[in-house]
mmCIF file of C-alpha atoms in Angstrom:
data_model
loop_
_atom_site.group_PDB
_atom_site.id
_atom_site.type_symbol
_atom_site.label_atom_id
_atom_site.label_comp_id
_atom_site.label_asym_id
_atom_site.label_seq_id
_atom_site.Cartn_x
_atom_site.Cartn_y
_atom_site.Cartn_z
ATOM 1 C CA MET A 1 21.595 12.193 -1.164
ATOM 2 C CA LEU A 2 22.193 8.480 -0.744
ATOM 3 C CA SER A 3 25.764 7.279 -0.654
ATOM 4 C CA ARG A 4 27.280 4.897 -3.192
ATOM 5 C CA ARG A 5 27.554 2.155 -0.579
ATOM 6 C CA HIS A 6 23.944 2.676 0.476
ATOM 7 C CA LEU A 7 22.697 2.341 -3.075
ATOM 8 C CA LEU A 8 24.542 -0.876 -3.798
ATOM 9 C CA THR A 9 23.948 -2.640 -0.483
ATOM 10 C CA ALA A 10 21.050 -2.868 1.915
ATOM 11 C CA GLY A 11 19.627 0.585 1.327
ATOM 12 C CA ALA A 12 18.540 -0.090 -2.215
ATOM 13 C CA LEU A 13 17.208 -3.506 -1.296
ATOM 14 C CA ALA A 14 14.995 -1.840 1.283
ATOM 15 C CA ALA A 15 13.317 -0.209 -1.711
ATOM 16 C CA GLY A 16 11.228 -3.291 -2.233
ATOM 17 C CA ALA A 17 11.976 -5.345 0.856
ATOM 18 C CA THR A 18 9.050 -6.569 2.899
ATOM 19 C CA LEU A 19 10.086 -7.309 6.457
ATOM 20 C CA LEU A 20 7.324 -7.969 8.948
ATOM 21 C CA PRO A 21 8.057 -7.114 12.597
ATOM 22 C CA GLY A 22 10.440 -9.439 14.403
ATOM 23 C CA LEU A 23 11.448 -11.547 11.425
ATOM 24 C CA ALA A 24 15.018 -10.265 11.080
ATOM 25 C CA THR A 25 15.904 -10.880 14.701
ATOM 26 C CA ALA A 26 14.307 -14.318 14.585
ATOM 27 C CA ALA A 27 16.698 -15.516 11.874
ATOM 28 C CA PRO A 28 20.175 -16.576 13.030
ATOM 29 C CA ARG A 29 23.331 -15.553 11.216
ATOM 30 C CA ALA A 30 23.585 -17.286 7.856
ATOM 31 C CA ALA A 31 26.495 -19.526 6.973
ATOM 32 C CA ALA A 32 26.547 -18.046 3.467
ATOM 33 C CA ASP A 33 28.576 -14.877 2.924
ATOM 34 C CA PHE A 34 26.521 -12.359 0.961
ATOM 35 C CA SER A 35 28.975 -9.493 1.470
ATOM 36 C CA THR A 36 31.313 -10.596 -1.343
ATOM 37 C CA ARG A 37 30.962 -11.715 -4.930
ATOM 38 C CA GLU A 38 32.741 -14.967 -4.058
ATOM 39 C CA GLY A 39 30.194 -15.646 -1.346
ATOM 40 C CA TRP A 40 27.337 -15.022 -3.753
ATOM 41 C CA LEU A 41 28.994 -17.224 -6.369
ATOM 42 C CA ALA A 42 29.226 -20.067 -3.858
ATOM 43 C CA TRP A 43 25.543 -19.708 -2.991
ATOM 44 C CA LEU A 44 24.474 -19.626 -6.651
ATOM 45 C CA THR A 45 26.605 -22.698 -7.386
ATOM 46 C CA ALA A 46 24.926 -24.575 -4.535
ATOM 47 C CA ASN A 47 21.368 -23.412 -5.296
ATOM 48 C CA PRO A 48 20.802 -23.227 -9.069
ATOM 49 C CA GLY A 49 17.277 -24.597 -8.684
ATOM 50 C CA LEU A 50 16.214 -21.518 -6.703
ATOM 51 C CA VAL A 51 17.314 -19.091 -9.425
ATOM 52 C CA SER A 52 15.643 -17.753 -12.555
ATOM 53 C CA ALA A 53 18.117 -15.525 -14.411
ATOM 54 C CA TYR A 54 18.328 -13.782 -17.756
ATOM 55 C CA THR A 55 20.841 -11.197 -18.883
ATOM 56 C CA HIS A 56 22.028 -9.780 -22.186
ATOM 57 C CA ASN A 57 24.863 -7.270 -22.048
ATOM 58 C CA GLY A 58 24.834 -6.469 -25.746
ATOM 59 C CA THR A 59 27.405 -9.133 -26.543
ATOM 60 C CA LYS A 60 26.760 -12.148 -24.353
ATOM 61 C CA CYS A 61 23.651 -13.776 -22.964
ATOM 62 C CA LEU A 62 23.042 -15.791 -19.805
ATOM 63 C CA ALA A 63 19.828 -17.767 -19.512
ATOM 64 C CA HIS A 64 19.209 -20.111 -16.596
ATOM 65 C CA ARG A 65 15.658 -21.292 -15.938
ATOM 66 C CA ALA A 66 14.929 -18.027 -17.707
ATOM 67 C CA HIS A 67 11.314 -18.921 -18.583
ATOM 68 C CA VAL A 68 10.382 -20.386 -15.201
ATOM 69 C CA ALA A 69 7.946 -18.140 -13.329
ATOM 70 C CA GLN A 70 9.005 -17.155 -9.820
ATOM 71 C CA PRO A 71 7.613 -14.630 -7.313
ATOM 72 C CA LEU A 72 8.428 -11.024 -8.231
ATOM 73 C CA ALA A 73 7.568 -9.089 -5.058
ATOM 74 C CA SER A 74 8.021 -5.364 -5.800
ATOM 75 C CA ALA A 75 9.941 -6.022 -9.023
ATOM 76 C CA VAL A 76 6.501 -5.964 -10.695
ATOM 77 C CA LYS A 77 6.112 -2.216 -10.076
ATOM 78 C CA PRO A 78 7.633 -1.048 -13.389
ATOM 79 C CA VAL A 79 4.356 -2.297 -14.895
ATOM 80 C CA HIS A 80 2.486 0.308 -12.847
ATOM 81 C CA LEU A 81 5.045 2.942 -13.810
ATOM 82 C CA ALA A 82 4.664 2.065 -17.492
ATOM 83 C CA ALA A 83 0.864 2.330 -17.225
ATOM 84 C CA TYR A 84 1.192 5.713 -15.514
ATOM 85 C CA ALA A 85 3.466 6.916 -18.329
ATOM 86 C CA LEU A 86 1.098 5.698 -21.037
ATOM 87 C CA ALA A 87 -1.857 7.453 -19.386
ATOM 88 C CA ARG A 88 -0.118 10.817 -19.954
ATOM 89 C CA LEU A 89 -1.802 12.351 -16.928
ATOM 90 C CA ASP A 90 -0.708 15.766 -15.745
ATOM 91 C CA PRO A 91 2.242 14.956 -13.445
ATOM 92 C CA ALA A 92 1.571 18.121 -11.446
ATOM 93 C CA THR A 93 -1.936 16.977 -10.477
ATOM 94 C CA LYS A 94 -2.388 17.513 -6.739
ATOM 95 C CA VAL A 95 -3.273 14.551 -4.551
ATOM 96 C CA ARG A 96 -4.292 14.581 -0.890
ATOM 97 C CA VAL A 97 -1.863 12.633 1.230
ATOM 98 C CA GLY A 98 -4.886 11.134 2.996
ATOM 99 C CA ASP A 99 -6.179 9.703 -0.296
ATOM 100 C CA TRP A 100 -2.787 8.102 -0.924
ATOM 101 C CA GLU A 101 -2.593 6.787 2.649
ATOM 102 C CA ASN A 102 -6.015 5.153 2.419
ATOM 103 C CA PHE A 103 -4.047 2.277 0.879
ATOM 104 C CA TYR A 104 -1.363 2.196 3.564
ATOM 105 C CA LEU A 105 -0.882 -0.814 5.853
ATOM 106 C CA PRO A 106 2.008 -0.028 8.240
ATOM 107 C CA TYR A 107 5.053 -2.270 8.644
ATOM 108 C CA THR A 108 4.402 -4.274 5.490
ATOM 109 C CA ASP A 109 6.751 -2.321 3.226
ATOM 110 C CA GLY A 110 10.141 -2.363 4.943
ATOM 111 C CA GLY A 111 9.725 1.284 5.996
ATOM 112 C CA ALA A 112 9.154 2.488 2.437
ATOM 113 C CA HIS A 113 6.209 4.769 3.220
ATOM 114 C CA VAL A 114 7.974 6.409 6.148
ATOM 115 C CA ALA A 115 10.984 7.067 3.907
ATOM 116 C CA ALA A 116 8.663 8.538 1.270
ATOM 117 C CA GLN A 117 7.056 10.828 3.857
ATOM 118 C CA GLU A 118 10.463 12.054 4.988
ATOM 119 C CA SER A 119 11.629 12.699 1.440
ATOM 120 C CA LEU A 120 8.534 14.791 0.695
ATOM 121 C CA GLY A 121 8.575 16.707 3.970
ATOM 122 C CA ILE A 122 5.350 15.178 5.287
ATOM 123 C CA PRO A 123 5.204 15.301 9.111
ATOM 124 C CA MET A 124 4.283 11.864 10.475
ATOM 125 C CA ASP A 125 2.432 10.747 13.575
ATOM 126 C CA PRO A 126 4.939 8.259 15.082
ATOM 127 C CA ALA A 127 2.153 6.203 16.668
ATOM 128 C CA THR A 128 0.195 5.569 13.459
ATOM 129 C CA ARG A 129 2.900 6.240 10.844
ATOM 130 C CA LEU A 130 0.293 8.327 9.039
ATOM 131 C CA ALA A 131 0.598 11.957 8.000
ATOM 132 C CA LYS A 132 -0.318 14.427 10.726
ATOM 133 C CA ASP A 133 -2.162 16.474 8.097
ATOM 134 C CA PRO A 134 -4.025 14.222 5.646
ATOM 135 C CA ASP A 135 -5.022 17.322 3.644
ATOM 136 C CA GLN A 136 -1.402 18.072 2.759
ATOM 137 C CA LEU A 137 -0.902 17.891 -1.003
ATOM 138 C CA VAL A 138 1.675 16.093 -3.115
ATOM 139 C CA THR A 139 1.851 15.679 -6.886
ATOM 140 C CA LEU A 140 0.841 12.617 -8.834
ATOM 141 C CA ASP A 141 4.386 12.370 -10.175
ATOM 142 C CA GLN A 142 5.786 12.364 -6.641
ATOM 143 C CA ILE A 143 3.561 9.402 -5.827
ATOM 144 C CA ALA A 144 4.841 7.564 -8.911
ATOM 145 C CA GLY A 145 8.381 8.360 -7.877
ATOM 146 C CA THR A 146 7.991 7.042 -4.326
ATOM 147 C CA MET A 147 6.602 3.810 -5.767
ATOM 148 C CA ILE A 148 9.943 3.255 -7.502
ATOM 149 C CA TYR A 149 12.547 4.986 -5.293
ATOM 150 C CA PHE A 150 11.208 3.674 -1.973
ATOM 151 C CA SER A 151 8.868 0.905 -3.205
ATOM 152 C CA ASP A 152 5.874 2.385 -1.406
ATOM 153 C CA ASN A 153 3.053 -0.162 -1.652
ATOM 154 C CA ALA A 154 0.411 2.475 -0.904
ATOM 155 C CA ALA A 155 1.630 4.493 -3.890
ATOM 156 C CA THR A 156 1.488 1.368 -6.049
ATOM 157 C CA ASP A 157 -2.089 0.597 -5.060
ATOM 158 C CA TYR A 158 -3.146 4.246 -5.377
ATOM 159 C CA LEU A 159 -1.952 4.216 -8.996
ATOM 160 C CA ARG A 160 -3.521 0.803 -9.608
ATOM 161 C CA HIS A 161 -6.852 2.150 -8.355
ATOM 162 C CA LEU A 162 -6.518 5.382 -10.359
ATOM 163 C CA LEU A 163 -5.457 3.785 -13.647
ATOM 164 C CA GLY A 164 -7.393 0.512 -13.472
ATOM 165 C CA GLU A 165 -6.242 -3.040 -14.038
ATOM 166 C CA PRO A 166 -6.884 -2.962 -17.819
ATOM 167 C CA ALA A 167 -4.350 -0.133 -18.090
ATOM 168 C CA LEU A 168 -1.782 -2.267 -16.261
ATOM 169 C CA ARG A 169 -2.407 -5.174 -18.609
ATOM 170 C CA ARG A 170 -2.094 -2.959 -21.691
ATOM 171 C CA ALA A 171 1.180 -1.529 -20.427
ATOM 172 C CA ALA A 172 2.583 -4.990 -19.713
ATOM 173 C CA LEU A 173 1.606 -6.226 -23.182
ATOM 174 C CA ARG A 174 3.376 -3.248 -24.739
ATOM 175 C CA GLY A 175 6.489 -4.520 -22.967
ATOM 176 C CA GLY A 176 5.985 -8.082 -24.203
ATOM 177 C CA TRP A 177 4.436 -9.360 -20.967
ATOM 178 C CA ALA A 178 1.232 -11.347 -21.399
ATOM 179 C CA GLY A 179 -0.827 -12.466 -18.420
ATOM 180 C CA VAL A 180 0.623 -10.029 -15.883
ATOM 181 C CA ASP A 181 -0.662 -10.452 -12.322
ATOM 182 C CA THR A 182 -2.309 -7.159 -11.363
ATOM 183 C CA ARG A 183 -3.371 -7.991 -7.813
ATOM 184 C CA SER A 184 -3.374 -5.312 -5.131
ATOM 185 C CA LYS A 185 -0.487 -5.300 -2.647
ATOM 186 C CA LEU A 186 -2.853 -4.192 0.120
ATOM 187 C CA ALA A 187 -5.356 -6.945 -0.650
ATOM 188 C CA ASP A 188 -2.702 -9.639 -0.588
ATOM 189 C CA PHE A 189 -1.222 -8.485 2.721
ATOM 190 C CA LEU A 190 -4.683 -8.366 4.295
ATOM 191 C CA TYR A 191 -5.154 -11.959 3.173
ATOM 192 C CA LEU A 192 -1.912 -12.915 4.942
ATOM 193 C CA LEU A 193 -2.434 -10.930 8.130
ATOM 194 C CA LEU A 194 -6.150 -11.569 8.744
ATOM 195 C CA PRO A 195 -6.594 -15.340 8.367
ATOM 196 C CA GLU A 196 -9.600 -15.210 10.667
ATOM 197 C CA GLU A 197 -11.393 -13.153 7.986
ATOM 198 C CA VAL A 198 -10.654 -15.620 5.180
ATOM 199 C CA ARG A 199 -13.644 -17.755 4.214
ATOM 200 C CA PRO A 200 -12.940 -21.362 3.219
ATOM 201 C CA GLY A 201 -13.376 -22.020 -0.459
ATOM 202 C CA VAL A 202 -13.061 -18.391 -1.550
ATOM 203 C CA PRO A 203 -10.112 -17.976 -3.950
ATOM 204 C CA ARG A 204 -7.237 -15.902 -2.637
ATOM 205 C CA LEU A 205 -7.574 -13.048 -5.129
ATOM 206 C CA GLU A 206 -11.320 -12.747 -4.576
ATOM 207 C CA MET A 207 -10.949 -12.896 -0.798
ATOM 208 C CA GLY A 208 -8.179 -10.318 -0.843
ATOM 209 C CA ALA A 209 -10.298 -7.996 -2.970
ATOM 210 C CA ARG A 210 -13.170 -8.294 -0.488
ATOM 211 C CA LEU A 211 -10.867 -7.440 2.400
ATOM 212 C CA GLU A 212 -9.452 -4.477 0.516
ATOM 213 C CA ARG A 213 -12.935 -3.080 -0.165
ATOM 214 C CA ARG A 214 -13.692 -3.271 3.564
ATOM 215 C CA PHE A 215 -10.369 -1.616 4.380
ATOM 216 C CA LEU A 216 -11.082 1.274 2.007
ATOM 217 C CA THR A 217 -14.684 1.841 3.075
ATOM 218 C CA ASP A 218 -14.899 0.846 6.754
ATOM 219 C CA PRO A 219 -12.784 3.001 9.119
ATOM 220 C CA ALA A 220 -13.240 0.557 12.015
ATOM 221 C CA PHE A 221 -12.012 -2.388 9.952
ATOM 222 C CA ARG A 222 -9.113 -0.294 8.636
ATOM 223 C CA ALA A 223 -8.060 0.545 12.190
ATOM 224 C CA HIS A 224 -8.385 -3.111 13.193
ATOM 225 C CA ALA A 225 -6.207 -4.262 10.288
ATOM 226 C CA ARG A 226 -3.541 -1.674 11.020
ATOM 227 C CA ALA A 227 -3.474 -2.702 14.678
ATOM 228 C CA LYS A 228 -3.281 -6.388 13.759
ATOM 229 C CA VAL A 229 0.091 -5.811 12.088
ATOM 230 C CA LEU A 230 1.576 -5.031 15.512
ATOM 231 C CA THR A 231 0.193 -8.073 17.330
ATOM 232 C CA GLY A 232 2.703 -10.572 15.951
ATOM 233 C CA THR A 233 4.540 -11.815 12.917
ATOM 234 C CA PRO A 234 3.148 -14.760 10.948
ATOM 235 C CA PRO A 235 5.524 -17.742 11.152
ATOM 236 C CA TRP A 236 8.259 -17.972 8.535
ATOM 237 C CA ASP A 237 6.645 -21.015 6.891
ATOM 238 C CA THR A 238 3.323 -19.167 6.650
ATOM 239 C CA GLN A 239 4.988 -16.167 5.041
ATOM 240 C CA THR A 240 7.000 -18.214 2.556
ATOM 241 C CA ALA A 241 3.951 -20.250 1.507
ATOM 242 C CA TRP A 242 2.049 -16.992 0.971
ATOM 243 C CA ALA A 243 4.980 -15.453 -0.927
ATOM 244 C CA ARG A 244 5.179 -18.392 -3.334
ATOM 245 C CA ASP A 245 1.673 -17.520 -4.573
ATOM 246 C CA SER A 246 2.037 -13.736 -4.479
ATOM 247 C CA GLY A 247 2.279 -13.167 -8.225
ATOM 248 C CA GLY A 248 5.207 -13.907 -10.480
ATOM 249 C CA ALA A 249 6.777 -14.098 -13.901
ATOM 250 C CA SER A 250 10.014 -15.322 -15.419
ATOM 251 C CA ALA A 251 13.349 -13.547 -15.487
ATOM 252 C CA ALA A 252 13.116 -13.371 -19.286
ATOM 253 C CA THR A 253 9.735 -11.650 -19.064
ATOM 254 C CA LEU A 254 10.916 -9.110 -16.504
ATOM 255 C CA ALA A 255 14.103 -8.375 -18.452
ATOM 256 C CA GLY A 256 12.010 -7.857 -21.573
ATOM 257 C CA LEU A 257 9.918 -5.195 -19.860
ATOM 258 C CA HIS A 258 13.067 -3.423 -18.690
ATOM 259 C CA ARG A 259 14.379 -3.469 -22.268
ATOM 260 C CA ALA A 260 11.138 -1.922 -23.498
ATOM 261 C CA LEU A 261 11.422 0.807 -20.883
ATOM 262 C CA ALA A 262 15.107 1.431 -21.597
ATOM 263 C CA THR A 263 14.558 1.706 -25.362
ATOM 264 C CA GLY A 264 11.911 4.386 -24.937
ATOM 265 C CA ARG A 265 8.883 2.308 -25.878
ATOM 266 C CA PHE A 266 7.032 4.104 -23.075
ATOM 267 C CA PRO A 267 6.708 7.876 -22.667
ATOM 268 C CA GLU A 268 8.554 9.750 -20.002
ATOM 269 C CA PRO A 269 8.611 9.870 -17.022
ATOM 270 C CA ALA A 270 8.961 6.066 -17.036
ATOM 271 C CA ARG A 271 12.682 5.871 -17.773
ATOM 272 C CA ARG A 272 13.443 8.948 -15.668
ATOM 273 C CA HIS A 273 11.958 7.401 -12.544
ATOM 274 C CA LEU A 274 13.551 3.985 -13.109
ATOM 275 C CA GLU A 275 16.994 5.509 -13.631
ATOM 276 C CA HIS A 276 16.868 7.820 -10.620
ATOM 277 C CA SER A 277 17.835 5.401 -7.845
ATOM 278 C CA LEU A 278 21.218 4.310 -9.226
ATOM 279 C CA ALA A 279 22.231 7.578 -10.899
ATOM 280 C CA ALA A 280 24.912 8.138 -8.256
ATOM 281 C CA VAL A 281 26.772 4.928 -9.177
ATOM 282 C CA ARG A 282 26.613 5.303 -12.947
ATOM 283 C CA PRO A 283 30.021 4.827 -14.626
ATOM 284 C CA PRO A 284 31.097 7.583 -17.062
ATOM 285 C CA GLU A 285 30.469 5.402 -20.119
ATOM 286 C CA VAL A 286 26.871 4.701 -19.034
ATOM 287 C CA ALA A 287 23.965 7.048 -19.775
ATOM 288 C CA GLY A 288 21.488 5.438 -17.391
ATOM 289 C CA ILE A 289 20.842 2.462 -15.109
ATOM 290 C CA GLY A 290 17.228 1.460 -14.604
ATOM 291 C CA PHE A 291 16.398 -0.571 -11.510
ATOM 292 C CA LYS A 292 13.572 -2.025 -9.472
ATOM 293 C CA GLY A 293 13.888 -4.868 -7.014
ATOM 294 C CA GLY A 294 11.843 -6.500 -4.328
ATOM 295 C CA SER A 295 11.768 -8.938 -1.452
ATOM 296 C CA LEU A 296 9.321 -11.114 0.416
ATOM 297 C CA ALA A 297 10.020 -13.916 2.859
ATOM 298 C CA GLY A 298 12.391 -16.285 1.059
ATOM 299 C CA VAL A 299 12.234 -14.184 -2.120
ATOM 300 C CA LEU A 300 14.750 -11.689 -3.513
ATOM 301 C CA THR A 301 14.393 -10.077 -6.943
ATOM 302 C CA ALA A 302 15.982 -7.470 -9.182
ATOM 303 C CA GLY A 303 15.425 -6.206 -12.718
ATOM 304 C CA MET A 304 17.829 -3.739 -14.342
ATOM 305 C CA SER A 305 18.768 -2.079 -17.597
ATOM 306 C CA VAL A 306 21.931 -0.269 -18.652
ATOM 307 C CA ARG A 307 22.076 2.285 -21.473
ATOM 308 C CA TRP A 308 25.637 2.847 -22.654
ATOM 309 C CA ARG A 309 26.558 6.120 -24.317
ATOM 310 C CA ASP A 310 27.563 4.239 -27.478
ATOM 311 C CA GLY A 311 23.936 3.160 -27.953
ATOM 312 C CA ARG A 312 24.099 -0.368 -26.535
ATOM 313 C CA ILE A 313 21.398 -1.503 -24.130
ATOM 314 C CA GLY A 314 21.707 -4.379 -21.696
ATOM 315 C CA THR A 315 19.077 -5.902 -19.456
ATOM 316 C CA VAL A 316 19.151 -8.342 -16.568
ATOM 317 C CA ALA A 317 16.696 -9.986 -14.193
ATOM 318 C CA VAL A 318 17.629 -12.300 -11.349
ATOM 319 C CA LEU A 319 14.870 -13.898 -9.279
ATOM 320 C CA LEU A 320 15.601 -15.961 -6.173
ATOM 321 C CA THR A 321 13.025 -17.981 -4.266
ATOM 322 C CA GLY A 322 12.928 -20.671 -1.590
ATOM 323 C CA MET A 323 15.747 -19.109 0.433
ATOM 324 C CA THR A 324 16.107 -20.277 4.022
ATOM 325 C CA ALA A 325 15.363 -17.774 6.781
ATOM 326 C CA PRO A 326 19.063 -17.396 7.697
ATOM 327 C CA ASP A 327 20.158 -16.964 4.089
ATOM 328 C CA TRP A 328 17.360 -14.527 3.299
ATOM 329 C CA ALA A 329 18.074 -12.423 6.384
ATOM 330 C CA ALA A 330 21.735 -12.148 5.390
ATOM 331 C CA ALA A 331 21.030 -11.612 1.681
ATOM 332 C CA THR A 332 18.819 -8.623 2.520
ATOM 333 C CA GLY A 333 20.907 -7.392 5.452
ATOM 334 C CA GLU A 334 23.291 -4.509 5.939
ATOM 335 C CA SER A 335 26.314 -6.149 4.317
ATOM 336 C CA THR A 336 24.667 -7.667 1.255
ATOM 337 C CA ILE A 337 25.961 -6.741 -2.199
ATOM 338 C CA TYR A 338 23.104 -8.303 -4.161
ATOM 339 C CA LEU A 339 22.608 -5.284 -6.388
ATOM 340 C CA ARG A 340 26.317 -5.132 -7.178
ATOM 341 C CA VAL A 341 26.217 -8.838 -8.080
ATOM 342 C CA VAL A 342 23.279 -8.270 -10.458
ATOM 343 C CA LEU A 343 24.540 -5.005 -11.981
ATOM 344 C CA ASP A 344 27.965 -6.495 -12.663
ATOM 345 C CA LEU A 345 26.326 -9.079 -14.908
ATOM 346 C CA LEU A 346 25.922 -6.163 -17.315
ATOM 347 C CA LEU A 347 29.066 -4.180 -16.541
ATOM 348 C CA ASP A 348 31.641 -6.976 -16.077
ATOM 349 C CA PRO A 349 31.749 -9.639 -18.840
ATOM 350 C CA ALA A 350 34.105 -11.835 -16.815
ATOM 351 C CA TRP A 351 31.616 -11.875 -13.934
ATOM 352 C CA LEU A 352 28.799 -12.816 -16.319
ATOM 353 C CA ASP A 353 30.896 -15.803 -17.465
ATOM 354 C CA ARG A 354 31.587 -16.886 -13.885
ATOM 355 C CA VAL A 355 27.925 -16.713 -12.876
ATOM 356 C CA ALA A 356 26.840 -18.473 -16.065
ATOM 357 C CA THR A 357 29.325 -21.260 -15.374
ATOM 358 C CA ALA A 358 28.118 -21.548 -11.772
ATOM 359 C CA LEU A 359 24.483 -21.854 -12.849
ATOM 360 C CA THR A 360 24.720 -23.725 -16.150
ATOM 361 C CA GLY A 361 28.203 -25.228 -16.352
ATOM 362 C CA GLU A 362 28.997 -23.049 -19.390
ATOM 363 C CA PRO A 363 30.128 -19.412 -19.805
ATOM 364 C CA GLY A 364 27.792 -16.816 -21.277
ATOM 365 C CA MET A 365 26.717 -17.424 -24.867
ATOM 366 C CA LEU A 366 27.729 -15.043 -27.633
ATOM 367 C CA SER A 367 24.703 -13.344 -29.163
#
C-alpha cells in the first residue's frame, strides 16, 4: 500500500513521468521551491504563459489559456481506458506477459513497467527488465490497471493495438474530445532515440509507425533499439523539442473527458481504475478522486475529478510546458507537491482563488 505522502508527492508523479537515463543528475538544483504551495504560487505567478489550466469545483471556475493546446504526455491515457471500457471485453481474458512486453522499451517510462511487474508478481530479468517467463499470464484488466496506476507505456500500446485507433477516437468523442492524437508511445520514443533511422522528409508519425512495425516484427532490431536506450541520453534541448510535438490538447478538453468519466458516461471499469490511485487520500466527504498525470522533458501534466458524496462533481486539468531543466527536475522530484497543488484547486476554494489571481489577476469566477 502506498503512503499518503507517496501518493501526493513524487511517487504519483512517477506514474506518468518519463525520465531518460542521466537527465535528473544533469539538472542542477532549481531556484524555485516546489515543495510548498507558496513556492508553486510564485512559479505560476512568474510563468503564466507556460500554463494551460481549467478547473470547476461545482461553484467556481478558473480558466487560464484553457483552450490552448499543450503537450499531454501520459495524461492522454484515460482515452485508452475509456475505449477499453466501451469495448466491454471480458476483463478476465488471459494475456501472455510476452505479448504485452513486445511493446516495451526499457527506461522510457520512469520505471513504470518494473513497478507493474512487481505489483503483479512477475519475476524480472534485471539485465533486460523483461519477464523471466514470457508465458506467464495476466488478465486484460490488470494490463488496463497498470496503464493507469503506474503509467506503463507498454500496456497503453498493447491496448491501442488490441482496440484500434478508431476505438480511441470514438471514446474521445464520447467525452467531448474531437481530433484526439492516437499515436503510439513506442513509435514516438523510437523516433526520438533512433535519429539515424529517420529518413528526411518522412513525417514524424509515419516514420514512427515504420519504426514500430520493425520493432514488433524484427527481433534483431528490437534488441538494437532496447540497447540504444542505454548508450546515452538525448540532450535536453532535443528532448524538449520532441516533447513539444508529442501530442497534446487543451486543459479544457482534458477536464471535459475527466468529467465524462466521473459522471459515468463510460462503463466500468473506467472510473474504478481512475479512482484507484488516490483512494488513500480521499477526504470523508468525497466519494472518489480520479487522476492521471504525465511528464516529459519540460512538460508536467495532471487531470483530475472529484465526486463529492452530496452529488457534486468537480474537474481540473493543469498543463505545464516549456519548463527549464532545473525547474522540471525539481517539480518532478522527491519533494514536489504538484498533485496536492492541483487537487486543492477542487478541495480548497481559497486556493483556487489564489491560483486564479496569480494566473489571471482575478479570483475564480462564480458559475
